[in-house]
Short mmCIF file of C-alpha atoms and ligand atoms in Angstrom, two decimals:
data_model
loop_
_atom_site.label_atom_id
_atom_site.label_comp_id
_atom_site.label_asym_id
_atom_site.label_seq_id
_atom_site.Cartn_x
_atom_site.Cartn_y
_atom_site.Cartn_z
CA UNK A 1 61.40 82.03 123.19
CA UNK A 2 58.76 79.79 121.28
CA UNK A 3 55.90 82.17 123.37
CA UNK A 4 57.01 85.18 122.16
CA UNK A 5 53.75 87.23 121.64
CA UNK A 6 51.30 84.38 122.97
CA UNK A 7 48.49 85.84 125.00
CA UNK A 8 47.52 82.92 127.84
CA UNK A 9 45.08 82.50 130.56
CA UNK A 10 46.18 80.73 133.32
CA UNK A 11 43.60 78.90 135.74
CA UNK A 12 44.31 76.60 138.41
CA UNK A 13 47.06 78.62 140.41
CA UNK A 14 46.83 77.78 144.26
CA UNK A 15 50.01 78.21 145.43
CA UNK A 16 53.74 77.80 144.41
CA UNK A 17 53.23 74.03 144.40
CA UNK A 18 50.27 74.34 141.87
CA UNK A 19 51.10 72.71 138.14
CA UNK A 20 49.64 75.92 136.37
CA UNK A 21 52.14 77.95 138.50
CA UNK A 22 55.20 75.76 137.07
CA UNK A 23 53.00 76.26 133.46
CA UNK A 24 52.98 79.95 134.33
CA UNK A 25 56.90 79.70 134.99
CA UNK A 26 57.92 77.97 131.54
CA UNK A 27 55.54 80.14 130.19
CA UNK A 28 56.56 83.44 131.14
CA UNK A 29 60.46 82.22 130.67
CA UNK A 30 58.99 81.34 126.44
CA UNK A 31 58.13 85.04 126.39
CA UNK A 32 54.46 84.94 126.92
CA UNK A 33 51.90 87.42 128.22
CA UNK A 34 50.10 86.30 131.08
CA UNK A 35 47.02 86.68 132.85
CA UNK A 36 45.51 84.22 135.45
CA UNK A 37 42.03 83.49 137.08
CA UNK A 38 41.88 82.09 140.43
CA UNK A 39 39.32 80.79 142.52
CA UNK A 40 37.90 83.22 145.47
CA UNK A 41 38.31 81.55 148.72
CA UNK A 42 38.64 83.98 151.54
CA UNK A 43 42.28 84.54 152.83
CA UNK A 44 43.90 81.86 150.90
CA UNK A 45 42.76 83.57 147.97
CA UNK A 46 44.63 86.87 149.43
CA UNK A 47 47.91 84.60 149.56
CA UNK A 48 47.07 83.26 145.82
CA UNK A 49 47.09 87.00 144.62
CA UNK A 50 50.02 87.80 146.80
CA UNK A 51 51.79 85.56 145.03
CA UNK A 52 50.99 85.61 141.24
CA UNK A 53 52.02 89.20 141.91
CA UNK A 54 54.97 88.90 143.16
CA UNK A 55 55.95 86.23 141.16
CA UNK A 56 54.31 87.54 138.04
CA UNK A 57 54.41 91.38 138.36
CA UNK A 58 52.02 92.85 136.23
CA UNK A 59 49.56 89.92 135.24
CA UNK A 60 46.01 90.89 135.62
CA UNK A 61 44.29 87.87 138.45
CA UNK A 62 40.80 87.85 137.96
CA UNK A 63 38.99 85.86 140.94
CA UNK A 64 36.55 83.18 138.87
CA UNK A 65 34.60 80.58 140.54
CA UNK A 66 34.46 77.83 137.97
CA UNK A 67 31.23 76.22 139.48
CA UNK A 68 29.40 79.61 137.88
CA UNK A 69 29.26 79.99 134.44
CA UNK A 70 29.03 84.03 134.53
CA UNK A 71 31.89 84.53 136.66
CA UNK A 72 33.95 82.20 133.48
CA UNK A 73 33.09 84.43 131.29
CA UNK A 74 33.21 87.38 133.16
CA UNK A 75 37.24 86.31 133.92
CA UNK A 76 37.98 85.13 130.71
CA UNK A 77 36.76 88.42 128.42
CA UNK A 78 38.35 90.76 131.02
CA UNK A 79 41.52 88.54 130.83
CA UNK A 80 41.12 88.86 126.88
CA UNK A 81 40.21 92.93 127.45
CA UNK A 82 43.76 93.46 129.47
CA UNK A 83 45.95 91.12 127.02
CA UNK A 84 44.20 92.54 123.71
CA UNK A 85 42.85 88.81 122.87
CA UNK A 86 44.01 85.69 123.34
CA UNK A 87 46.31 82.81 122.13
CA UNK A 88 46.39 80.60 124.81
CA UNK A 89 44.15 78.81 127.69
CA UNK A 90 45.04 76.54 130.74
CA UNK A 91 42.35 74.97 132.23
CA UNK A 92 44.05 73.34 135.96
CA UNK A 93 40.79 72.95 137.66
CA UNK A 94 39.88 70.08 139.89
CA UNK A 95 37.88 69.59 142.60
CA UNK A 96 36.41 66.44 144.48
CA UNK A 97 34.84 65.54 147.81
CA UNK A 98 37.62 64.39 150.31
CA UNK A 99 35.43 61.37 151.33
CA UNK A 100 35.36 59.73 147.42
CA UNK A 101 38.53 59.77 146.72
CA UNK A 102 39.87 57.42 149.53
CA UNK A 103 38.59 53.64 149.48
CA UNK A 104 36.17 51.84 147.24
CA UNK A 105 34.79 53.72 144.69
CA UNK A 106 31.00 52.66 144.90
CA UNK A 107 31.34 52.41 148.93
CA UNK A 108 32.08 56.00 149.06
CA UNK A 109 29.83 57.78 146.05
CA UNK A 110 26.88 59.00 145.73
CA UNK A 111 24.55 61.36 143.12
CA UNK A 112 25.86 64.85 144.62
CA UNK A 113 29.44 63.65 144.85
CA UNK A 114 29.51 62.02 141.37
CA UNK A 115 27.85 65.53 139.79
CA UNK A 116 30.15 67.59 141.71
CA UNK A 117 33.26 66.49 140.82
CA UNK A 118 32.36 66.26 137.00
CA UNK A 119 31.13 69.33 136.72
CA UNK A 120 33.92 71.30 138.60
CA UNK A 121 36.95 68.92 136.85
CA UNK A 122 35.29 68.30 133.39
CA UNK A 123 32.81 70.82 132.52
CA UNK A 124 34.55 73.49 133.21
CA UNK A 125 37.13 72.68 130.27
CA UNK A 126 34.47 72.89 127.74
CA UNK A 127 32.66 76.26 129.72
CA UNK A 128 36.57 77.73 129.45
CA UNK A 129 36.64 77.01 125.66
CA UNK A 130 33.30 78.31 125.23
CA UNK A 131 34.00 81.69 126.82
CA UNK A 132 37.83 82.14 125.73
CA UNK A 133 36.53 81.01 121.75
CA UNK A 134 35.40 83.86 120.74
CA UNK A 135 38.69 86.22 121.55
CA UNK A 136 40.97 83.47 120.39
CA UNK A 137 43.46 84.08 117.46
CA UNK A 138 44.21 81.88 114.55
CA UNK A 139 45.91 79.00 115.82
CA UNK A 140 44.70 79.28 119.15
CA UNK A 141 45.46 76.43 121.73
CA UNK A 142 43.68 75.39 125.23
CA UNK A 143 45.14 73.15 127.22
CA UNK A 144 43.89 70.80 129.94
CA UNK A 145 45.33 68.65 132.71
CA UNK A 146 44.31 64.78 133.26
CA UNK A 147 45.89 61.71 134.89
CA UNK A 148 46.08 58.33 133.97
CA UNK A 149 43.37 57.69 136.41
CA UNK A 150 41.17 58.44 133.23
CA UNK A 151 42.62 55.27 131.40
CA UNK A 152 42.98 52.48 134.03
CA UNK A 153 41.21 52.04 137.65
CA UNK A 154 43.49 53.07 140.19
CA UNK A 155 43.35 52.33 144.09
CA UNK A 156 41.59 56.05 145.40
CA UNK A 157 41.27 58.20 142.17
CA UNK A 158 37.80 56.78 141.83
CA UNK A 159 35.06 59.64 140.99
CA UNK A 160 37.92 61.54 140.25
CA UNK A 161 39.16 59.09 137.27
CA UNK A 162 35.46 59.15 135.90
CA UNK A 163 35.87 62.82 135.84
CA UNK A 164 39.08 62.51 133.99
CA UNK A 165 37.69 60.12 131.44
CA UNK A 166 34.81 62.69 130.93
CA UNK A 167 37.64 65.66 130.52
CA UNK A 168 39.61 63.53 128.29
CA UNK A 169 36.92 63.14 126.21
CA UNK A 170 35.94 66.55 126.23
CA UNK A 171 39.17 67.34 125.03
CA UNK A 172 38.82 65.23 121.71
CA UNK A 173 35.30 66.53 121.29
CA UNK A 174 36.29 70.43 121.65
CA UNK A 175 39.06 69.71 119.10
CA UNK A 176 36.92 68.22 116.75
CA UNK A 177 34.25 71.32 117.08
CA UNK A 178 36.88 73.77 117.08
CA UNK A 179 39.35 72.78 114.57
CA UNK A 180 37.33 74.49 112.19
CA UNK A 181 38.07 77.83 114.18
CA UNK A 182 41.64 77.07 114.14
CA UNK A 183 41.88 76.48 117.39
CA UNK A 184 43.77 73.28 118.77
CA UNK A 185 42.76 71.38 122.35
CA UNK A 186 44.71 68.73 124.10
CA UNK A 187 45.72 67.60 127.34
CA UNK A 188 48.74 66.82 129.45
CA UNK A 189 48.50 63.45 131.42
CA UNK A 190 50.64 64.30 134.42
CA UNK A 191 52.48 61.69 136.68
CA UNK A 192 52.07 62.31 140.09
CA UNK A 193 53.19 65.60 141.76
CA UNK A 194 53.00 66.41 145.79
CA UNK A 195 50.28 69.53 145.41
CA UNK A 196 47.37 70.82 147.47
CA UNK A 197 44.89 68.39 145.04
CA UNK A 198 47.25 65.58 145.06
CA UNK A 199 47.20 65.59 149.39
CA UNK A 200 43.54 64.55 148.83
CA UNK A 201 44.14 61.74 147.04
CA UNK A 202 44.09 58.39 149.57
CA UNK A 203 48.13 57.15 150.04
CA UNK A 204 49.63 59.29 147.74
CA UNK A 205 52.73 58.65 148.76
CA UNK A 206 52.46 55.47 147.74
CA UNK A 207 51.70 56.11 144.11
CA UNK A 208 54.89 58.34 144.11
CA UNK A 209 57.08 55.29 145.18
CA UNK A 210 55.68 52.88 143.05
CA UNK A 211 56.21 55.31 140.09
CA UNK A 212 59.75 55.87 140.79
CA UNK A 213 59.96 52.17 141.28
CA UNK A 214 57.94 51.41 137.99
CA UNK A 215 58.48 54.05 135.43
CA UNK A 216 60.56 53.56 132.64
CA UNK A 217 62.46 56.63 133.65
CA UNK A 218 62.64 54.71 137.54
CA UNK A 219 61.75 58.34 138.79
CA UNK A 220 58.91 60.81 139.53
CA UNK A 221 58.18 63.70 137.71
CA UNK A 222 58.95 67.41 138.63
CA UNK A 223 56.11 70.46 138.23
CA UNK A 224 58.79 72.18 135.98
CA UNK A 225 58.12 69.11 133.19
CA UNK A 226 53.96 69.74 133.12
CA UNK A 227 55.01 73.49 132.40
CA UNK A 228 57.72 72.77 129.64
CA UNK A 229 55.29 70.44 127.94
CA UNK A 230 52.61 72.26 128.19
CA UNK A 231 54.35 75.62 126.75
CA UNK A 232 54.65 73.64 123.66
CA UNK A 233 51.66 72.83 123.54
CA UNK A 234 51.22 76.39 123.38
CA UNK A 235 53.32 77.22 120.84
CA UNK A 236 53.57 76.66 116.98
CA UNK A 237 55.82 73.81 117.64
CA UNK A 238 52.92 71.75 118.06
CA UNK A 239 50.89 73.40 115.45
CA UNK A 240 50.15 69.80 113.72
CA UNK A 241 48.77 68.77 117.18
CA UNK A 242 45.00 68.70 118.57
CA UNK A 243 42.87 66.59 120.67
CA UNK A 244 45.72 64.71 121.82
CA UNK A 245 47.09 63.60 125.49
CA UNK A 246 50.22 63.76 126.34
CA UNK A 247 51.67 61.75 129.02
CA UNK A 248 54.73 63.64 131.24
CA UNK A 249 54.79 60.85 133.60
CA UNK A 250 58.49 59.30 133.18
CA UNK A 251 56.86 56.90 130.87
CA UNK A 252 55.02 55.14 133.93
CA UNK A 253 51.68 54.92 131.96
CA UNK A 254 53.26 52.14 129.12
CA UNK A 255 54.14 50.01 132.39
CA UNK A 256 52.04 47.63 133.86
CA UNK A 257 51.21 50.26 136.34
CA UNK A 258 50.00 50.18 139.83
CA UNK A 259 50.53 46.79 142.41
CA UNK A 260 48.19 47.31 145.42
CA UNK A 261 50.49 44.60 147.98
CA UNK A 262 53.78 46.89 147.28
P1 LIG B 301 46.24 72.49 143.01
O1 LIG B 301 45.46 72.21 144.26
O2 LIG B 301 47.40 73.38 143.14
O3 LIG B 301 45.28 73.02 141.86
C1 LIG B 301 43.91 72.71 141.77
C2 LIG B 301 43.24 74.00 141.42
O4 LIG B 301 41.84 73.80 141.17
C3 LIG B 301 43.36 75.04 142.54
O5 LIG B 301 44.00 76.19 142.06
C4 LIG B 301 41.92 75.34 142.90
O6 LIG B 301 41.72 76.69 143.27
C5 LIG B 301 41.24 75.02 141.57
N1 LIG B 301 39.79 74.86 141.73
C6 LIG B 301 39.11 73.87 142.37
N2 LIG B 301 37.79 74.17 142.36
C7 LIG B 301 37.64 75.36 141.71
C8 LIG B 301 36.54 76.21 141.40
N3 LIG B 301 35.29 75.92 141.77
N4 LIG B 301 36.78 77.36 140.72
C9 LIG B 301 38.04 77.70 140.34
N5 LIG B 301 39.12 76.95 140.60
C10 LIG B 301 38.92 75.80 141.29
O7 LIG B 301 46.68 71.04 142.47
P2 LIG B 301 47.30 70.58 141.07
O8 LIG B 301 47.78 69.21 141.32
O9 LIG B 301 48.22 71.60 140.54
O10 LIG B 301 46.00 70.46 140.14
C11 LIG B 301 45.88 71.10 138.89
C12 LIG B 301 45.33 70.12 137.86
O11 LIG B 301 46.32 69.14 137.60
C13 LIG B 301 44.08 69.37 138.31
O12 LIG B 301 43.21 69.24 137.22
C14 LIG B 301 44.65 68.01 138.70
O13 LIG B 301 43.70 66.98 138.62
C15 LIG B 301 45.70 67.88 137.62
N6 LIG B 301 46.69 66.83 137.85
C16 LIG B 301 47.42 66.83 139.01
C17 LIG B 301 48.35 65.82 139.23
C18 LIG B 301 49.16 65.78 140.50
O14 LIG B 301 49.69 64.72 140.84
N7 LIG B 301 49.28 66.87 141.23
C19 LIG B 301 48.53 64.82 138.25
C20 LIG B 301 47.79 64.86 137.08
C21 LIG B 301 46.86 65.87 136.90
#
């Protein structure tokens, strides 16, 4: 139970598939308190709540729209109201538009797009941590996810990798500003995982295969190993740890990495 007592936010929850629901899993199994913010979109937002409360009986969801930076705050002190503070944030937020993240990257990009999908998938890390900062405890810990998209250029991730980079940067910037609060920031680099995000991403199928060809491990990853890492990221276990990414990706990312011919 290395949660026991730990106070944590969850954002990014879509559906059953989502990473932060597998985070919200090894969370709640560590002995954590949980509440969750999810984003308002008409009736799949109904299902999103139907599920985090059946799943997660109890657990305050707070609808936030991450594109508005009242509606953050508004989430994240109402999430720190119902759990008497906080220890803990995840920050699962991504968003892109279909059309640049498929083909070339400067054939399919443009001003809005580029602005869109770093605001939404790396400025709202750093609007999370501003918000949750001031009800975090001693030792606090937020928690991001990337891909390796942010370290190499892969066929389709495109905008989305730029936006990565940008996160992963964040991340090391936030813990740098905040270590003086006591409060710890890093990110877990996740291999690919079939979710509602990944179906966006151009021949994503593809990238599983070659992974489980490729990685070290000669297999994909499973959500359940992005919620295991990341609840130790959570814990004291990793007190000595901040502004750090760590790969749960079967090793793929020390490889060579992707072939476009395969
Ligand atoms: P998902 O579709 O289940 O989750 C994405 C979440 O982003 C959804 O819950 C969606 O509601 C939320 N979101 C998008 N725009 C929002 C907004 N304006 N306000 C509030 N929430 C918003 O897919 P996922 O794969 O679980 O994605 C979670 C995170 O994991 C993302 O950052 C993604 O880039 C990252 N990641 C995913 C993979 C993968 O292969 N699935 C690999 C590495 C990293």
């Amino acid at each position: 139970m290395i949660l026991q007592k730990k106070r944590l936010l969850i954002t990014g929850v879509r559906n059953r598939r989502s990473l932060a629901h597998a985070v919200a899993v090894s969370a709640l199994a560590q002995g954590a308190q949980l509440a969750f913010a999810v984003q308002p979109v008409d009736k799949a937002h109904d299902k999103t709540t139907a599920i985090l409360n059946e799943d997660f009986p109890g657990a305050p969801v707070l609808q936030c729209d991450a594109a508005n930076d009242d509606a953050i705050e508004a989430a994240v002190t109402a999430a720190a109201t119902a759990l008497g503070g906080l220890d803990g944030l995840l920050h699962a937020i991504a968003f892109a538009n279909r059309e640049s993240i498929s083909g070339g990257y400067h054939e399919h990009i443009d001003r809005d797009g580029f602005a869109l999908a770093l605001d939404i998938s790396a400025y709202t890390m750093t609007a999370f941590a501003k918000a949750a900062l001031p009800h975090l405890s001693a030792g606090g810990s937020l928690v991001t996810l990337t891909y390796l998209g942010a370290e190499r250029a892969l066929p389709n991730y495109n905008v989305m990798g730029v936006a990565k980079a940008a996160l992963e940067a964040s991340v090391r910037y936030l813990a740098f500003s905040m270590g003086k609060d006591n409060v710890r920031v890093n990110a877990v680099s996740a291999g690919p995982v079939k979710t509602l995000a990944a179906a966006g991403i151009g021949d994503f199928s593809k990238i599983l295969k070659q992974v489980q060809q490729q990685a070290p491990l000669k297999r994909n990853i499973s959500a359940d190993e992005v919620g295991d890492a990341v609840a130790f990221l959570f814990s004291d276990l990793s007190r000595g740890i901040s502004g750090e990414v760590v790969h749960v990706d079967a090793g793929f990312h020390i490889t060579a990495g992707f072939n476009e011919e395969q």
